[in-house]
């Protein structure tokens, strides 16, 4: 067969015992015996290479046939990859190792949530949140109560009455003196002094304000 090595080409020459290039099967054989064994190996090698070539040809033919059938069925390369990946994931999830790991993770999670330190931490967080809400509510109620007390106090009422009196005085003066040259700001200052206990000069009705 063309391309097949002969016995002499395929096998090295017989060497002395212990030679690194001499197969163990040839050690101790006569040259004639070694030559016969090499010829047998060469024939076997040629037969194996023929089988490989035949199988390669058959495989290529089958690959072409498979590609043609996939084309007719609309099976693309991407679809094949997707199906392979999905099947691989399914196989992993159904494997004993995956199920064992999943069971251990679930058991670990349950153990952590049921541990006293976890429950204590959760309780502390809950209590802190409740206390914070209670404190904020108390502060808001206290501020509202203080404002109510201030509005009902004598000092607040006195200030409110003085402000109202000052406003009425200014309004009366401005309205009653249409020919007056006194500005609104001056009248407001006069009313403020009157509300604080200071005496303001008497202004005649027929005399304009300075």
mmCIF file of C-alpha atoms in Angstrom:
data_model
loop_
_atom_site.group_PDB
_atom_site.id
_atom_site.type_symbol
_atom_site.label_atom_id
_atom_site.label_comp_id
_atom_site.label_asym_id
_atom_site.label_seq_id
_atom_site.Cartn_x
_atom_site.Cartn_y
_atom_site.Cartn_z
ATOM 1 C CA UNK A 1 0.000 0.000 0.000
ATOM 2 C CA UNK A 2 1.291 3.436 -0.902
ATOM 3 C CA UNK A 3 2.549 5.511 2.020
ATOM 4 C CA UNK A 4 2.914 2.527 4.352
ATOM 5 C CA UNK A 5 6.318 2.183 5.960
ATOM 6 C CA UNK A 6 8.308 -0.963 5.382
ATOM 7 C CA UNK A 7 9.543 -3.054 8.259
ATOM 8 C CA UNK A 8 13.006 -1.537 7.996
ATOM 9 C CA UNK A 9 11.622 2.036 7.947
ATOM 10 C CA UNK A 10 9.095 1.497 10.735
ATOM 11 C CA UNK A 11 11.404 -0.280 13.154
ATOM 12 C CA UNK A 12 14.879 0.674 14.328
ATOM 13 C CA UNK A 13 17.741 -1.729 13.986
ATOM 14 C CA UNK A 14 18.370 -4.337 16.600
ATOM 15 C CA UNK A 15 20.592 -2.963 19.299
ATOM 16 C CA UNK A 16 22.446 -4.440 22.154
ATOM 17 C CA UNK A 17 20.602 -5.408 25.278
ATOM 18 C CA UNK A 18 19.739 -2.297 27.273
ATOM 19 C CA UNK A 19 19.851 0.008 24.209
ATOM 20 C CA UNK A 20 17.315 2.829 24.716
ATOM 21 C CA UNK A 21 16.125 2.520 21.072
ATOM 22 C CA UNK A 22 15.558 -1.254 21.233
ATOM 23 C CA UNK A 23 12.046 -2.402 22.217
ATOM 24 C CA UNK A 24 11.894 -4.883 25.057
ATOM 25 C CA UNK A 25 10.268 -7.412 22.730
ATOM 26 C CA UNK A 26 13.478 -7.571 20.613
ATOM 27 C CA UNK A 27 15.917 -7.956 23.449
ATOM 28 C CA UNK A 28 17.537 -11.373 23.372
ATOM 29 C CA UNK A 29 16.243 -12.266 19.877
ATOM 30 C CA UNK A 30 18.412 -13.244 16.966
ATOM 31 C CA UNK A 31 18.520 -10.890 13.988
ATOM 32 C CA UNK A 32 16.285 -13.231 11.985
ATOM 33 C CA UNK A 33 13.668 -13.381 14.785
ATOM 34 C CA UNK A 34 13.779 -9.626 15.233
ATOM 35 C CA UNK A 35 13.276 -9.097 11.506
ATOM 36 C CA UNK A 36 10.247 -11.405 11.438
ATOM 37 C CA UNK A 37 8.714 -9.552 14.391
ATOM 38 C CA UNK A 38 9.280 -6.191 12.718
ATOM 39 C CA UNK A 39 7.598 -7.415 9.548
ATOM 40 C CA UNK A 40 4.576 -8.548 11.561
ATOM 41 C CA UNK A 41 4.362 -5.155 13.273
ATOM 42 C CA UNK A 42 4.588 -3.370 9.932
ATOM 43 C CA UNK A 43 1.690 -5.407 8.521
ATOM 44 C CA UNK A 44 -0.397 -4.670 11.617
ATOM 45 C CA UNK A 45 0.415 -0.948 11.379
ATOM 46 C CA UNK A 46 -0.661 -0.876 7.720
ATOM 47 C CA UNK A 47 -3.951 -2.584 8.602
ATOM 48 C CA UNK A 48 -4.680 -0.118 11.434
ATOM 49 C CA UNK A 49 -3.923 2.882 9.231
ATOM 50 C CA UNK A 50 -6.268 1.530 6.570
ATOM 51 C CA UNK A 51 -9.010 1.206 9.171
ATOM 52 C CA UNK A 52 -8.372 4.774 10.382
ATOM 53 C CA UNK A 53 -8.598 6.128 6.832
ATOM 54 C CA UNK A 54 -11.815 4.200 6.236
ATOM 55 C CA UNK A 55 -13.345 5.408 9.496
ATOM 56 C CA UNK A 56 -12.309 9.006 8.711
ATOM 57 C CA UNK A 57 -14.026 8.813 5.333
ATOM 58 C CA UNK A 58 -17.172 7.308 6.843
ATOM 59 C CA UNK A 59 -17.168 9.932 9.609
ATOM 60 C CA UNK A 60 -16.897 12.825 7.153
ATOM 61 C CA UNK A 61 -19.753 11.381 5.136
ATOM 62 C CA UNK A 62 -21.903 11.038 8.249
ATOM 63 C CA UNK A 63 -21.088 14.596 9.298
ATOM 64 C CA UNK A 64 -22.208 15.934 5.909
ATOM 65 C CA UNK A 65 -25.391 13.880 6.110
ATOM 66 C CA UNK A 66 -26.091 15.139 9.621
ATOM 67 C CA UNK A 67 -25.559 18.788 8.589
ATOM 68 C CA UNK A 68 -27.952 18.377 5.674
ATOM 69 C CA UNK A 69 -30.637 16.867 7.887
ATOM 70 C CA UNK A 70 -30.222 19.652 10.466
ATOM 71 C CA UNK A 71 -30.577 22.235 7.722
ATOM 72 C CA UNK A 72 -33.820 20.654 6.567
ATOM 73 C CA UNK A 73 -35.122 20.566 10.134
ATOM 74 C CA UNK A 74 -34.134 24.184 10.827
ATOM 75 C CA UNK A 75 -31.676 23.254 13.556
ATOM 76 C CA UNK A 76 -29.048 25.991 13.774
ATOM 77 C CA UNK A 77 -25.725 25.938 15.546
ATOM 78 C CA UNK A 78 -26.994 28.400 18.151
ATOM 79 C CA UNK A 79 -30.021 26.230 18.829
ATOM 80 C CA UNK A 80 -27.766 23.231 19.323
ATOM 81 C CA UNK A 81 -25.577 25.158 21.770
ATOM 82 C CA UNK A 82 -28.639 26.369 23.688
ATOM 83 C CA UNK A 83 -30.061 22.879 23.924
ATOM 84 C CA UNK A 84 -26.705 21.505 25.048
ATOM 85 C CA UNK A 85 -26.386 24.170 27.738
ATOM 86 C CA UNK A 86 -29.947 23.605 28.980
ATOM 87 C CA UNK A 87 -29.400 19.875 29.045
ATOM 88 C CA UNK A 88 -26.135 20.371 30.911
ATOM 89 C CA UNK A 89 -27.835 22.547 33.529
ATOM 90 C CA UNK A 90 -30.614 19.996 33.891
ATOM 91 C CA UNK A 91 -28.096 17.209 34.364
ATOM 92 C CA UNK A 92 -26.265 19.231 37.001
ATOM 93 C CA UNK A 93 -29.472 20.015 38.933
ATOM 94 C CA UNK A 94 -30.494 16.367 38.831
ATOM 95 C CA UNK A 95 -27.099 15.137 39.936
ATOM 96 C CA UNK A 96 -26.576 13.822 43.452
ATOM 97 C CA UNK A 97 -23.808 16.340 44.118
ATOM 98 C CA UNK A 98 -26.026 19.339 43.321
ATOM 99 C CA UNK A 99 -28.918 18.029 45.390
ATOM 100 C CA UNK A 100 -26.574 17.311 48.273
ATOM 101 C CA UNK A 101 -25.169 20.850 48.147
ATOM 102 C CA UNK A 102 -28.670 22.347 47.926
ATOM 103 C CA UNK A 103 -29.762 20.335 50.947
ATOM 104 C CA UNK A 104 -26.731 21.441 52.932
ATOM 105 C CA UNK A 105 -27.289 25.098 52.044
ATOM 106 C CA UNK A 106 -30.924 24.873 53.148
ATOM 107 C CA UNK A 107 -29.898 23.206 56.394
ATOM 108 C CA UNK A 108 -27.234 25.866 57.012
ATOM 109 C CA UNK A 109 -29.722 28.676 56.373
ATOM 110 C CA UNK A 110 -32.208 27.130 58.775
ATOM 111 C CA UNK A 111 -29.524 26.638 61.406
ATOM 112 C CA UNK A 112 -28.444 30.271 61.153
ATOM 113 C CA UNK A 113 -31.976 31.667 61.391
ATOM 114 C CA UNK A 114 -32.746 29.427 64.361
ATOM 115 C CA UNK A 115 -29.518 30.238 66.195
ATOM 116 C CA UNK A 116 -29.979 32.211 69.471
ATOM 117 C CA UNK A 117 -27.542 34.942 68.398
ATOM 118 C CA UNK A 118 -29.478 35.521 65.160
ATOM 119 C CA UNK A 119 -32.811 35.704 66.968
ATOM 120 C CA UNK A 120 -31.305 37.999 69.612
ATOM 121 C CA UNK A 121 -29.934 40.340 66.944
ATOM 122 C CA UNK A 122 -33.277 40.404 65.143
ATOM 123 C CA UNK A 123 -35.046 41.170 68.429
ATOM 124 C CA UNK A 124 -32.618 43.993 69.251
ATOM 125 C CA UNK A 125 -33.133 45.580 65.840
ATOM 126 C CA UNK A 126 -36.903 45.370 66.196
ATOM 127 C CA UNK A 127 -36.817 46.837 69.722
ATOM 128 C CA UNK A 128 -34.535 49.679 68.625
ATOM 129 C CA UNK A 129 -36.885 50.575 65.769
ATOM 130 C CA UNK A 130 -39.866 50.614 68.129
ATOM 131 C CA UNK A 131 -38.022 52.786 70.659
ATOM 132 C CA UNK A 132 -36.959 55.228 67.955
ATOM 133 C CA UNK A 133 -40.544 55.573 66.737
ATOM 134 C CA UNK A 134 -41.749 56.093 70.322
ATOM 135 C CA UNK A 135 -39.098 58.753 71.002
ATOM 136 C CA UNK A 136 -39.942 60.673 67.827
ATOM 137 C CA UNK A 137 -43.627 60.518 68.683
ATOM 138 C CA UNK A 138 -42.926 61.809 72.205
ATOM 139 C CA UNK A 139 -40.825 64.700 70.871
ATOM 140 C CA UNK A 140 -43.554 65.732 68.430
ATOM 141 C CA UNK A 141 -46.221 65.571 71.132
ATOM 142 C CA UNK A 142 -44.021 67.564 73.523
ATOM 143 C CA UNK A 143 -43.382 70.338 70.994
ATOM 144 C CA UNK A 144 -47.097 70.569 70.180
ATOM 145 C CA UNK A 145 -47.949 70.737 73.898
ATOM 146 C CA UNK A 146 -45.356 73.461 74.541
ATOM 147 C CA UNK A 147 -46.694 75.562 71.673
ATOM 148 C CA UNK A 148 -50.201 75.205 73.043
ATOM 149 C CA UNK A 149 -49.044 76.256 76.514
ATOM 150 C CA UNK A 150 -47.232 79.272 75.080
ATOM 151 C CA UNK A 151 -50.329 80.425 73.192
ATOM 152 C CA UNK A 152 -52.402 80.145 76.364
ATOM 153 C CA UNK A 153 -49.852 81.920 78.593
ATOM 154 C CA UNK A 154 -50.360 85.462 79.877
ATOM 155 C CA UNK A 155 -47.123 86.669 78.258
ATOM 156 C CA UNK A 156 -48.144 85.461 74.811
ATOM 157 C CA UNK A 157 -51.601 86.994 75.186
ATOM 158 C CA UNK A 158 -50.101 90.293 76.341
ATOM 159 C CA UNK A 159 -47.785 90.383 73.328
ATOM 160 C CA UNK A 160 -50.657 89.500 71.027
ATOM 161 C CA UNK A 161 -52.840 92.247 72.537
ATOM 162 C CA UNK A 162 -50.051 94.827 72.218
ATOM 163 C CA UNK A 163 -49.442 93.952 68.607
ATOM 164 C CA UNK A 164 -53.155 94.209 67.884
ATOM 165 C CA UNK A 165 -53.406 97.576 69.689
ATOM 166 C CA UNK A 166 -50.398 98.950 67.807
ATOM 167 C CA UNK A 167 -51.884 97.885 64.500
ATOM 168 C CA UNK A 168 -55.254 99.494 65.316
ATOM 169 C CA UNK A 169 -53.571 102.751 66.385
ATOM 170 C CA UNK A 170 -51.565 102.964 63.207
ATOM 171 C CA UNK A 171 -54.579 102.164 61.129
ATOM 172 C CA UNK A 172 -56.648 104.815 62.951
ATOM 173 C CA UNK A 173 -54.038 107.506 62.624
ATOM 174 C CA UNK A 174 -53.490 106.917 58.939
ATOM 175 C CA UNK A 175 -57.215 106.833 58.241
ATOM 176 C CA UNK A 176 -58.070 109.918 60.326
ATOM 177 C CA UNK A 177 -55.388 112.148 58.857
ATOM 178 C CA UNK A 178 -55.740 112.078 55.124
ATOM 179 C CA UNK A 179 -53.879 115.439 54.849
ATOM 180 C CA UNK A 180 -51.043 114.386 57.146
ATOM 181 C CA UNK A 181 -47.494 114.151 55.843
ATOM 182 C CA UNK A 182 -46.510 111.591 58.461
ATOM 183 C CA UNK A 183 -45.416 108.355 56.868
ATOM 184 C CA UNK A 184 -46.816 104.974 57.744
ATOM 185 C CA UNK A 185 -43.490 103.900 59.229
ATOM 186 C CA UNK A 186 -43.455 106.862 61.619
ATOM 187 C CA UNK A 187 -46.986 106.098 62.731
ATOM 188 C CA UNK A 188 -46.061 102.483 63.308
ATOM 189 C CA UNK A 189 -43.109 103.519 65.482
ATOM 190 C CA UNK A 190 -45.369 105.805 67.517
ATOM 191 C CA UNK A 191 -47.828 102.980 68.038
ATOM 192 C CA UNK A 192 -45.034 100.633 69.111
ATOM 193 C CA UNK A 193 -43.846 103.110 71.728
ATOM 194 C CA UNK A 194 -47.397 103.472 72.982
ATOM 195 C CA UNK A 195 -47.828 99.701 73.223
ATOM 196 C CA UNK A 196 -44.617 99.316 75.221
ATOM 197 C CA UNK A 197 -45.731 101.838 77.810
ATOM 198 C CA UNK A 198 -44.143 104.955 76.376
ATOM 199 C CA UNK A 199 -46.274 108.112 76.132
ATOM 200 C CA UNK A 200 -46.766 109.661 72.747
ATOM 201 C CA UNK A 201 -47.458 113.399 72.285
ATOM 202 C CA UNK A 202 -51.012 114.505 71.709
ATOM 203 C CA UNK A 203 -51.569 115.526 68.129
ATOM 204 C CA UNK A 204 -54.357 118.063 67.499
ATOM 205 C CA UNK A 205 -56.956 117.065 65.017
ATOM 206 C CA UNK A 206 -56.469 120.140 62.805
ATOM 207 C CA UNK A 207 -52.655 120.100 62.903
ATOM 208 C CA UNK A 208 -50.671 117.924 60.465
ATOM 209 C CA UNK A 209 -48.154 115.474 61.838
ATOM 210 C CA UNK A 210 -44.555 116.687 61.763
#
